PDB file of C-alpha atoms and ligand atoms in Angstrom:
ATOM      1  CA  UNK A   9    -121.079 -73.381-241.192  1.00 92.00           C
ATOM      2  CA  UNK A  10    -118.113 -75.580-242.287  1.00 97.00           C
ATOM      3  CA  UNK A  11    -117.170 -75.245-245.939  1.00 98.00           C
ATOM      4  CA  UNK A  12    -116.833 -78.772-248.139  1.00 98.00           C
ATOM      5  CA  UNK A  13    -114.143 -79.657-250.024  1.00 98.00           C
ATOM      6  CA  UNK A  14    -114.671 -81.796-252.684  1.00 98.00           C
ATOM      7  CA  UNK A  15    -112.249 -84.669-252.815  1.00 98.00           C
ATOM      8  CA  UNK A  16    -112.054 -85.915-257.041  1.00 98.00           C
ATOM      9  CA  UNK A  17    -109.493 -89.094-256.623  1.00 98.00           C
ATOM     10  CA  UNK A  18    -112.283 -91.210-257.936  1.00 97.00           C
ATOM     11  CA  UNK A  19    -113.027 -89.405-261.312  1.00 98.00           C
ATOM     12  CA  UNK A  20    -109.926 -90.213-262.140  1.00 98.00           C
ATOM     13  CA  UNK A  21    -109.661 -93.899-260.612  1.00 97.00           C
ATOM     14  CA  UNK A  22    -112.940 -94.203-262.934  1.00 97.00           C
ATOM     15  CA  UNK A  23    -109.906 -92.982-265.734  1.00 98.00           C
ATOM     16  CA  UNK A  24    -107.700 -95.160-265.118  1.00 97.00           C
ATOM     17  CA  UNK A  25    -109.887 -98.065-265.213  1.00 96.00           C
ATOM     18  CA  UNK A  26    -109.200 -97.329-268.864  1.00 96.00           C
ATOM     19  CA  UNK A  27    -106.323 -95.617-268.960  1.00 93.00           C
ATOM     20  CA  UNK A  28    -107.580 -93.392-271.690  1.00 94.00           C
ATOM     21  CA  UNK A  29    -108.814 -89.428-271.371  1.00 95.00           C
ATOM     22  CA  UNK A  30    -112.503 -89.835-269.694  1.00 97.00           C
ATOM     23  CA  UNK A  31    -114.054 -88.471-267.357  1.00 98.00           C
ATOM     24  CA  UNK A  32    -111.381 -86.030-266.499  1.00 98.00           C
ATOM     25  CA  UNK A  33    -110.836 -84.557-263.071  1.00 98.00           C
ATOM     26  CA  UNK A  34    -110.128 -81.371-263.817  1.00 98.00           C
ATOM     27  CA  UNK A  35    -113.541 -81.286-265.715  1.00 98.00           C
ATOM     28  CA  UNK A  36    -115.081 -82.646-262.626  1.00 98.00           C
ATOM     29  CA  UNK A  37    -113.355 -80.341-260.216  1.00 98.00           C
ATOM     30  CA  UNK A  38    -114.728 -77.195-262.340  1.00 98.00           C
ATOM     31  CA  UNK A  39    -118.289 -78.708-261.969  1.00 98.00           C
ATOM     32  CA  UNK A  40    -117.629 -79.051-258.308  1.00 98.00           C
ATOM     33  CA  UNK A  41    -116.752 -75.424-258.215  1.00 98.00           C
ATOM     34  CA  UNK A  42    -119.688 -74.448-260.082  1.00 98.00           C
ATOM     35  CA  UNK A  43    -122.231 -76.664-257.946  1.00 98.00           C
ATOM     36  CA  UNK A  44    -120.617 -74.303-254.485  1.00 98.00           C
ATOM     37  CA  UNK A  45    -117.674 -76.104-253.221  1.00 98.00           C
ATOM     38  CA  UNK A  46    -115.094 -74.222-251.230  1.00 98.00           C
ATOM     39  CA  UNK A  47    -112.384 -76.384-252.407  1.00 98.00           C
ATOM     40  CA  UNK A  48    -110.559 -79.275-254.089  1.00 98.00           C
ATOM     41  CA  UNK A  49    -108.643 -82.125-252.643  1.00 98.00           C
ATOM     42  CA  UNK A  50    -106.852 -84.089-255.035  1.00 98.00           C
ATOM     43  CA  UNK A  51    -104.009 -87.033-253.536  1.00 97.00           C
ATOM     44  CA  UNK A  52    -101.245 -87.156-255.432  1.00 97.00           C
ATOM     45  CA  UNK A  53    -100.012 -90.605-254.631  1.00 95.00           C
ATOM     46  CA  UNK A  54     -96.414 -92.120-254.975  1.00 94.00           C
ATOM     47  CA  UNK A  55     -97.824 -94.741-257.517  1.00 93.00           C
ATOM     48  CA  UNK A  56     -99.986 -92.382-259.283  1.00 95.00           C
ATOM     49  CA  UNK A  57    -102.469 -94.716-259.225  1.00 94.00           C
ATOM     50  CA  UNK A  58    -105.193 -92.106-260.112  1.00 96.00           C
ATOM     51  CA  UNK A  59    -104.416 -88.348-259.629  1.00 98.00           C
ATOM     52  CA  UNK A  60    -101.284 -87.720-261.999  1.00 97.00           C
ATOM     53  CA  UNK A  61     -98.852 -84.661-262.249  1.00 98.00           C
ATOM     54  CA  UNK A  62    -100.575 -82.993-265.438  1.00 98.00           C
ATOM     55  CA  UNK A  63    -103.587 -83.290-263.314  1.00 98.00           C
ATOM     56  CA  UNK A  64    -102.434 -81.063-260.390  1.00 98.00           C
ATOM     57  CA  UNK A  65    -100.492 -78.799-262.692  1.00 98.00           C
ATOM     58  CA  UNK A  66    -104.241 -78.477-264.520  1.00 98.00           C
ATOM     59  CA  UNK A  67    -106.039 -78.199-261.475  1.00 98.00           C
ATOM     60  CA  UNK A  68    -103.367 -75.203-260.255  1.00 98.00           C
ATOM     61  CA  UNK A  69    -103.953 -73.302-263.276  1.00 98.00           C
ATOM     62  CA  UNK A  70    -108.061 -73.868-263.677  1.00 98.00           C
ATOM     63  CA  UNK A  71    -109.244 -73.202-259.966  1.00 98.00           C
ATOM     64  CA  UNK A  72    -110.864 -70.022-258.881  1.00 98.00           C
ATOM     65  CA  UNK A  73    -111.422 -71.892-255.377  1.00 98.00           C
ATOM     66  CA  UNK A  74    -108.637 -73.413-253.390  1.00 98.00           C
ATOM     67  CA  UNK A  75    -106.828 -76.169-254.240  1.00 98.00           C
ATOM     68  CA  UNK A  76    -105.597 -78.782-251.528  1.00 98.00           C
ATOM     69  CA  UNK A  77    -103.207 -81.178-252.577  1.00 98.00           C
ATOM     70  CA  UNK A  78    -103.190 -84.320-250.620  1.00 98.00           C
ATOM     71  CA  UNK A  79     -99.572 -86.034-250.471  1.00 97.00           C
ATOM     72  CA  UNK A  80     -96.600 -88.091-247.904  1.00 96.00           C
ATOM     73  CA  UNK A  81     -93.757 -86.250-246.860  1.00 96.00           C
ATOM     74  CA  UNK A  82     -91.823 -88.151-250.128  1.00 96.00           C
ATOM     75  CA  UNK A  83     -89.341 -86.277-251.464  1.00 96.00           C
ATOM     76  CA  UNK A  84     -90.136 -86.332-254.841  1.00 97.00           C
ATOM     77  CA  UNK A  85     -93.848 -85.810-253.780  1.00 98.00           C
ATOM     78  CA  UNK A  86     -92.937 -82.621-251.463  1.00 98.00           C
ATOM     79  CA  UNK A  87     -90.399 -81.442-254.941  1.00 98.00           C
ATOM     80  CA  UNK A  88     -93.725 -81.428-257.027  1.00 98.00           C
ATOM     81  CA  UNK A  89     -95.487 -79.273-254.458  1.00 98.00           C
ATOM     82  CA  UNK A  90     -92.787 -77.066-253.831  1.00 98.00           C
ATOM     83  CA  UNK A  91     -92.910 -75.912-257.454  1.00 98.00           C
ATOM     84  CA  UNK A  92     -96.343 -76.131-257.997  1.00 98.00           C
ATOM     85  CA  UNK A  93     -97.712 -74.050-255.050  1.00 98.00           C
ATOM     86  CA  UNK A  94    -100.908 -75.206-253.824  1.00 98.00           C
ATOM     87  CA  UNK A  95    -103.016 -73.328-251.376  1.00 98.00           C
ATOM     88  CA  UNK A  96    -102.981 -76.008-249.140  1.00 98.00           C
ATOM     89  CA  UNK A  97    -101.320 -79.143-248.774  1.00 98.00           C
ATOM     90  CA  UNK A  98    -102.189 -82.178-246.468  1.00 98.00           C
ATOM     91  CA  UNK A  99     -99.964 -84.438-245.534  1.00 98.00           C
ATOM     92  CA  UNK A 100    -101.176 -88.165-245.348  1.00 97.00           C
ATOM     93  CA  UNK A 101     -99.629 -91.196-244.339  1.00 95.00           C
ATOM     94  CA  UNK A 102     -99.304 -93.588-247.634  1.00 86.00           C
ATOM     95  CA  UNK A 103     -99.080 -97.143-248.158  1.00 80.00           C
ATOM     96  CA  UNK A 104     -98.779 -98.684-251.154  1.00 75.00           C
ATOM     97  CA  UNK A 105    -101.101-101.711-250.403  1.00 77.00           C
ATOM     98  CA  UNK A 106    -104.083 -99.783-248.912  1.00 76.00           C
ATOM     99  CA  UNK A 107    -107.382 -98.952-251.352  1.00 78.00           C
ATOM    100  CA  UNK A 108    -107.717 -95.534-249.546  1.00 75.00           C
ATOM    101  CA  UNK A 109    -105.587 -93.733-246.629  1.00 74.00           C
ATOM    102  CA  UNK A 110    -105.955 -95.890-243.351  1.00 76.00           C
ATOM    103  CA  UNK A 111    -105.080 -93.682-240.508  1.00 85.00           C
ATOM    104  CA  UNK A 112    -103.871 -90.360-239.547  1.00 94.00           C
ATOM    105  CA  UNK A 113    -100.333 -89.848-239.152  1.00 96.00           C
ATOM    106  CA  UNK A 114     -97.769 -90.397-236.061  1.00 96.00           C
ATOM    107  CA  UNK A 115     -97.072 -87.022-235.696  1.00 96.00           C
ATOM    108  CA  UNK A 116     -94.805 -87.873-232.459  1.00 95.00           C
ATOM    109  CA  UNK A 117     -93.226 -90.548-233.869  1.00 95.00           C
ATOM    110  CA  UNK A 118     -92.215 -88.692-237.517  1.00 95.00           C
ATOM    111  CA  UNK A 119     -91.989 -85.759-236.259  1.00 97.00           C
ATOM    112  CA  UNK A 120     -88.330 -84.501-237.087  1.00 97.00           C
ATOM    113  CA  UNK A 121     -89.185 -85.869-240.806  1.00 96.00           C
ATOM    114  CA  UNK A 122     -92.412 -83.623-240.652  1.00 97.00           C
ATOM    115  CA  UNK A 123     -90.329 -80.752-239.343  1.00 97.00           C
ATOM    116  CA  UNK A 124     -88.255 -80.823-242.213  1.00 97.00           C
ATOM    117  CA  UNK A 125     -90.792 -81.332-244.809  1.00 97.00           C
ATOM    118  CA  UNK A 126     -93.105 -78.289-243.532  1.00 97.00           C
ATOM    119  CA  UNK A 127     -90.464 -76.170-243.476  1.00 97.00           C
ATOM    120  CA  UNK A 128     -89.891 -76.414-246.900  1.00 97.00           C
ATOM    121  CA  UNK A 129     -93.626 -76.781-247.848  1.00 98.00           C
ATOM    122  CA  UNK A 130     -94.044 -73.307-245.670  1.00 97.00           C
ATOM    123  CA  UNK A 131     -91.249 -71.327-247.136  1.00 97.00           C
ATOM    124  CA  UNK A 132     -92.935 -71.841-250.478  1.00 98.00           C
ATOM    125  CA  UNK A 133     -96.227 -70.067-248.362  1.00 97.00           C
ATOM    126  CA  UNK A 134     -98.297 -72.790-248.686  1.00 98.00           C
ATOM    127  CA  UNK A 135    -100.975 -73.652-246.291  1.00 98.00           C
ATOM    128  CA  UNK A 136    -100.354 -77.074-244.152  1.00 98.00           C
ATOM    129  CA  UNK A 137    -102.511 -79.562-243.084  1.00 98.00           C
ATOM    130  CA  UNK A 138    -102.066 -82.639-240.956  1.00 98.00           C
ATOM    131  CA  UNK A 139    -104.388 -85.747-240.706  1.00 98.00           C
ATOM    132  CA  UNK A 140    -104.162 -87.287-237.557  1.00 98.00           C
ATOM    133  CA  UNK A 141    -106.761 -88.865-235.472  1.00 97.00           C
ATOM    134  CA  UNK A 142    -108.711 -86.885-233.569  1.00 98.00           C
ATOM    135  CA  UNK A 143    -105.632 -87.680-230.789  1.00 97.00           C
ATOM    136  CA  UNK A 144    -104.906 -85.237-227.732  1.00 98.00           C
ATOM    137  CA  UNK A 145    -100.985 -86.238-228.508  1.00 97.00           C
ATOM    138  CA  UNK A 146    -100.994 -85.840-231.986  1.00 98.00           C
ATOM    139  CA  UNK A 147    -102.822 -82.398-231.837  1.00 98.00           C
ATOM    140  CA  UNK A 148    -100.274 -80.879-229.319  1.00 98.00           C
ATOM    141  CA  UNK A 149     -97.244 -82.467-231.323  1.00 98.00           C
ATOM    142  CA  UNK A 150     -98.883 -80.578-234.841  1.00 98.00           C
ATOM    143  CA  UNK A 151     -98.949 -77.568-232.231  1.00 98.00           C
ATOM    144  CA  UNK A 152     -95.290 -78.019-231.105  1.00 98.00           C
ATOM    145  CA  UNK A 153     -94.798 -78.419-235.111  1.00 97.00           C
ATOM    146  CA  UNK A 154     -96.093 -75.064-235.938  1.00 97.00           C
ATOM    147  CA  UNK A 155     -98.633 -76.828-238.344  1.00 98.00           C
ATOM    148  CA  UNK A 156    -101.643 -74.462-238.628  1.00 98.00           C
ATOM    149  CA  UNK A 157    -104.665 -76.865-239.409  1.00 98.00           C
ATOM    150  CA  UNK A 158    -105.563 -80.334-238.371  1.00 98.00           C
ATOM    151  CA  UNK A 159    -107.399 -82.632-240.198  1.00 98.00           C
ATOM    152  CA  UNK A 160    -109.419 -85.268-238.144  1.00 98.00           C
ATOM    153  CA  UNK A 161    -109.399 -88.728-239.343  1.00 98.00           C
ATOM    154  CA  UNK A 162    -113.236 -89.441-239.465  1.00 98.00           C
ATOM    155  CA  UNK A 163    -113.025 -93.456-240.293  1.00 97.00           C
ATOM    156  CA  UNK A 164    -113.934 -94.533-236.453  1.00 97.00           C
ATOM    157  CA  UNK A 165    -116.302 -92.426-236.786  1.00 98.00           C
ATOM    158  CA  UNK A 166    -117.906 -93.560-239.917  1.00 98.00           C
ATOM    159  CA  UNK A 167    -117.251 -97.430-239.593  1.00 97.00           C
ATOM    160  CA  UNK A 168    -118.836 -97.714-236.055  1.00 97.00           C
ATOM    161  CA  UNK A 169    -120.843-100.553-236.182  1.00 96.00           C
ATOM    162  CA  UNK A 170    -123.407 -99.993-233.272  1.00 97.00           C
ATOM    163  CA  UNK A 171    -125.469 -96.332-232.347  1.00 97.00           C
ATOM    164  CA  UNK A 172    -123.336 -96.359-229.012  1.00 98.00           C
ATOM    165  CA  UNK A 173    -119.994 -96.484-230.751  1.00 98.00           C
ATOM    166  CA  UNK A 174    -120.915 -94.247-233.223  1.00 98.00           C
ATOM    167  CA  UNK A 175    -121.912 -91.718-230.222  1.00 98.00           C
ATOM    168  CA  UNK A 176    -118.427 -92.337-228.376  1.00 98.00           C
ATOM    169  CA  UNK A 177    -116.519 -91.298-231.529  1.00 98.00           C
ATOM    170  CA  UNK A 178    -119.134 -88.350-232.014  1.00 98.00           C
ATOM    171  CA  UNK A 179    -118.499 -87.603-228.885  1.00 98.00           C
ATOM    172  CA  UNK A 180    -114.482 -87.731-228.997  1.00 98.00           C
ATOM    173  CA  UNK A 181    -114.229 -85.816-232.059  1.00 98.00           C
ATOM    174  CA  UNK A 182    -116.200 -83.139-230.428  1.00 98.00           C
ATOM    175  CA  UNK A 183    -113.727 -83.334-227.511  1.00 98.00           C
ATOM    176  CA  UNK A 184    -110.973 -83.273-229.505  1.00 98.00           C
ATOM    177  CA  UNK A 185    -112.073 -80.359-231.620  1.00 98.00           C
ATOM    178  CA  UNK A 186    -112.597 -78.005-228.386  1.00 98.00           C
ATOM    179  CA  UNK A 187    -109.298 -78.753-227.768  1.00 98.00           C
ATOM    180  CA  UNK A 188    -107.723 -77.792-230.569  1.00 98.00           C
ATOM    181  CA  UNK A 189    -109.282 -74.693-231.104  1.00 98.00           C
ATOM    182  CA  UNK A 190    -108.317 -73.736-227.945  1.00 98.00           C
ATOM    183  CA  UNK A 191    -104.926 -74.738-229.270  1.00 98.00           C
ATOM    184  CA  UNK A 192    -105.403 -72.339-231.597  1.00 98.00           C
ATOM    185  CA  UNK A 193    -105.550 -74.707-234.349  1.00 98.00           C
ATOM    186  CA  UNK A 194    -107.716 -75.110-237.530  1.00 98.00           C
ATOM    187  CA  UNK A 195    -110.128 -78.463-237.477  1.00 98.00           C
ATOM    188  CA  UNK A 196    -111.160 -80.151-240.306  1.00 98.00           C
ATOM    189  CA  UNK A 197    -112.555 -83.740-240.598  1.00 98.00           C
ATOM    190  CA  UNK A 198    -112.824 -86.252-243.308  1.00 98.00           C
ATOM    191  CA  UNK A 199    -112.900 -89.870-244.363  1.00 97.00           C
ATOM    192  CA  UNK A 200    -116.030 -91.844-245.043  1.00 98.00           C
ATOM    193  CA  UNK A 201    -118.159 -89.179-244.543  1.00 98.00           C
ATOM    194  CA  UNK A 202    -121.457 -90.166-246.674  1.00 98.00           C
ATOM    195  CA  UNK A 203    -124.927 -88.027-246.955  1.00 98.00           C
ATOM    196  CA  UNK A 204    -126.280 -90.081-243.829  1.00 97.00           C
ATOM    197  CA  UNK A 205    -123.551 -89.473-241.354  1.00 97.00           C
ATOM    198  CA  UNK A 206    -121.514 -86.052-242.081  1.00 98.00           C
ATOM    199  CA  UNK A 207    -124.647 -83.581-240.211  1.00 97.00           C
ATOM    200  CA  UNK A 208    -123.410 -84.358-236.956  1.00 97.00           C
ATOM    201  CA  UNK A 209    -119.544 -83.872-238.007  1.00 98.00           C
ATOM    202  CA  UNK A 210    -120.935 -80.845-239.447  1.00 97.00           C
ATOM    203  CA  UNK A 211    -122.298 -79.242-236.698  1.00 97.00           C
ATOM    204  CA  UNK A 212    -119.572 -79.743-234.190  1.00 97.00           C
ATOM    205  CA  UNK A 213    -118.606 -76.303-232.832  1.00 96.00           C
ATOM    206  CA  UNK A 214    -115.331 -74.982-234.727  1.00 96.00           C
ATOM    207  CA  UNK A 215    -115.562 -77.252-237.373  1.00 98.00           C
ATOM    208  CA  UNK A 216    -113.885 -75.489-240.523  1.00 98.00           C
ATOM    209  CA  UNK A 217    -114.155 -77.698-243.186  1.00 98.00           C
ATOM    210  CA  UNK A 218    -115.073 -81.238-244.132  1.00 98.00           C
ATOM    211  CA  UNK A 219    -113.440 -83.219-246.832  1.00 98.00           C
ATOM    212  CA  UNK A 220    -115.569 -85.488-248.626  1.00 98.00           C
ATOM    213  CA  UNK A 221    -114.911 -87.870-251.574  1.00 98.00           C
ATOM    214  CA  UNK A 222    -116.005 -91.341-252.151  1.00 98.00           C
ATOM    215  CA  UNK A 223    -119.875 -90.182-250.829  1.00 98.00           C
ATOM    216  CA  UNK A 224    -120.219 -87.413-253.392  1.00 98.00           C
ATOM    217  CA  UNK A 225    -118.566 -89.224-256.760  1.00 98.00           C
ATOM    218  CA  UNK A 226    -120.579 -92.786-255.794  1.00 98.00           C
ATOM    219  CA  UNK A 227    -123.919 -90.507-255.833  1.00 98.00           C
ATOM    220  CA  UNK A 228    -122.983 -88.422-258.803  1.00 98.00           C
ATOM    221  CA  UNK A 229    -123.432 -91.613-261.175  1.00 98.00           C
ATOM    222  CA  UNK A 230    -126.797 -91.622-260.277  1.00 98.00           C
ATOM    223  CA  UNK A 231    -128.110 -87.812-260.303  1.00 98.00           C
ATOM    224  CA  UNK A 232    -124.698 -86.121-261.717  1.00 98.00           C
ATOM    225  CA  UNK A 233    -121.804 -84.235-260.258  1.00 98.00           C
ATOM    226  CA  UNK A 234    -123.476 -80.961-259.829  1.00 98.00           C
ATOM    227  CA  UNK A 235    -126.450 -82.564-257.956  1.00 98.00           C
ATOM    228  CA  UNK A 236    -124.387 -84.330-255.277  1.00 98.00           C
ATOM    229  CA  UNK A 237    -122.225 -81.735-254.907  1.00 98.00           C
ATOM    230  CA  UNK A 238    -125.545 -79.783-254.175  1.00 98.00           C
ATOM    231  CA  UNK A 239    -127.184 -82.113-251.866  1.00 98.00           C
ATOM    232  CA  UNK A 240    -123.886 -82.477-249.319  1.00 98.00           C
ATOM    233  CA  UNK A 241    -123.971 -78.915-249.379  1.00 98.00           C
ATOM    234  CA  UNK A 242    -127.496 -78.715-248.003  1.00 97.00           C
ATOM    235  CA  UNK A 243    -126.839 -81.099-245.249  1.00 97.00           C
ATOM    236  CA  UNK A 244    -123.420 -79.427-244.085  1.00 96.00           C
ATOM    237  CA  UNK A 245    -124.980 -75.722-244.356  1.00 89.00           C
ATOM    238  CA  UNK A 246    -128.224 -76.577-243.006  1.00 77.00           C
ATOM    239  CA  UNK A 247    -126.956 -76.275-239.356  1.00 62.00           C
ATOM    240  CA  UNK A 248    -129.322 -73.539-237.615  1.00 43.00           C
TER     241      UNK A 248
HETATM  242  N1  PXP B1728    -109.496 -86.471-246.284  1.00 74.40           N
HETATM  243  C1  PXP B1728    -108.376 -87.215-246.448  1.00 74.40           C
HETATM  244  C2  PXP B1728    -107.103 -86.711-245.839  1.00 74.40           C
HETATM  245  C3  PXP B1728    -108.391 -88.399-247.199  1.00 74.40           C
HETATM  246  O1  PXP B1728    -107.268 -89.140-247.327  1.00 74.40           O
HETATM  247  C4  PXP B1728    -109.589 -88.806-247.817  1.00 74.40           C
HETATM  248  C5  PXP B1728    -109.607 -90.035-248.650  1.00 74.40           C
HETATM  249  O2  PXP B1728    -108.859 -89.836-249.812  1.00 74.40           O
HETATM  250  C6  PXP B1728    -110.725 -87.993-247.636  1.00 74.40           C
HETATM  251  C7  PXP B1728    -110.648 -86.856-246.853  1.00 74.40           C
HETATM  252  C8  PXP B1728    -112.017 -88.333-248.300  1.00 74.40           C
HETATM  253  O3  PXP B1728    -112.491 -89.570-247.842  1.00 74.40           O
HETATM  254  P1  PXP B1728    -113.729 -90.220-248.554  1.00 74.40           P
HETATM  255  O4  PXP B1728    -113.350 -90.507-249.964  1.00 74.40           O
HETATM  256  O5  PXP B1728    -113.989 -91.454-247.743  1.00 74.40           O
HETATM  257  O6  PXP B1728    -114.855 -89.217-248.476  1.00 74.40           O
END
């Protein structure tokens, strides 16, 4: 059964919209924890735009579950983890234009500025992520990186207009997660997963965890945190 991870970006876009104290994530991310969630995901972005450093320095200190900070191989993003010391970080590709994170990242292309960036991310002995399409060359270049887990990129997935497109990427991220297991890597999956498309993402074989934001928050203004975080649980865990 893969675990969830709760992402809680948009409690504190919903913040920001006022720029004043309320709701606060770290309040949110300790009802996600209550409600069964295996983790946090919180994206610390170069603009701040909604997650900020007293955030992540809350949400290291009040977490009894893990704690994955999303982030770009900045410097002065990588600086923050480095002395904070998630369990797991997840590097993202970020642009400042985009309302959420586009793609997955070039993992061929950046990867001597990866290299460099995990190193340091590892010698602090934190967990690393990467969140790439589900890609046979960017899974064997996070392989030849030493990079642990994978994250797949589930947007294709999710935005697939017709049933037979939706099947095709179905069926590629099931490809693509046989192969990296056999890698030897960790898969997880994420990105516009909502409560009427993330059973079959949750029942591909291997599938370790999936990361799920926008879905869960959207519902919780309707039957609360605790609830949706509840309800995506029974769908991801109801796999026989
Ligand atoms: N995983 C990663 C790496 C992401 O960037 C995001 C979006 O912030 C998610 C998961 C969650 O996506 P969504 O909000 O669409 O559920």
């Amino acid at each position: 059964m893969p675990l969830l991870g709760v992402n809680i970006d948009h409690i504190a876009t919903l913040r920001q919209a006022r720029r004043e104290f309320d709701p606060d994530p770290v309040k949110a991310a300790l009802v996600c924890q209550d409600a069964g969630a295996d983790s946090i995901v919180a994206h610390l972005r170069e603009d701040r735009r909604h997650i900020n450093d007293d955030d992540v320095k809350r949400l290291r200190r009040a977490l009894r579950i893990r704690f994955n900070l999303e982030m770009s191989i900045n410097p002065g993003i990588v600086a923050v983890a480095c002395r904070l010391k998630p369990d797991q970080v997840t590097l993202v590709p970020e642009r400042r234009e985009e309302l959420t994170t586009e793609g997955g990242l070039d993992v061929k292309k950046g990867f001597n500025k990866l290299k460099a960036c995990c190193r340091k991310l590892a010698d602090k002995g934190i967990d690393i992520s990467l969140f790439i399409a589900p890609d046979k060359v960017q899974i064997e270049k996070t392989k030849d990186l030493g990079v642990p887990i994978v994250e797949f990129h589930t947007g294709s997935y999710a935005q697939a207009r017709t049933a037979f497109s939706r099947q095709q990427e179905l069926k590629r991220l099931m490809g693509m997660a046989a192969y990296a297991t056999k890698l030897g890597l960790t898969v997880n999956a994420g990105h516009g997963l909502k409560y009427h498309n993330t059973l079959p993402v949750a029942l591909i074989r291997g599938m370790n965890e999936l990361n799920i934001g926008h879905s869960i928050i959207s519902r919780a203004a309707f039957v609360g945190l605790k609830q949706a975080v509840r309800e995506m649980i029974t769908i991801i865990k109801a796999r026989s």
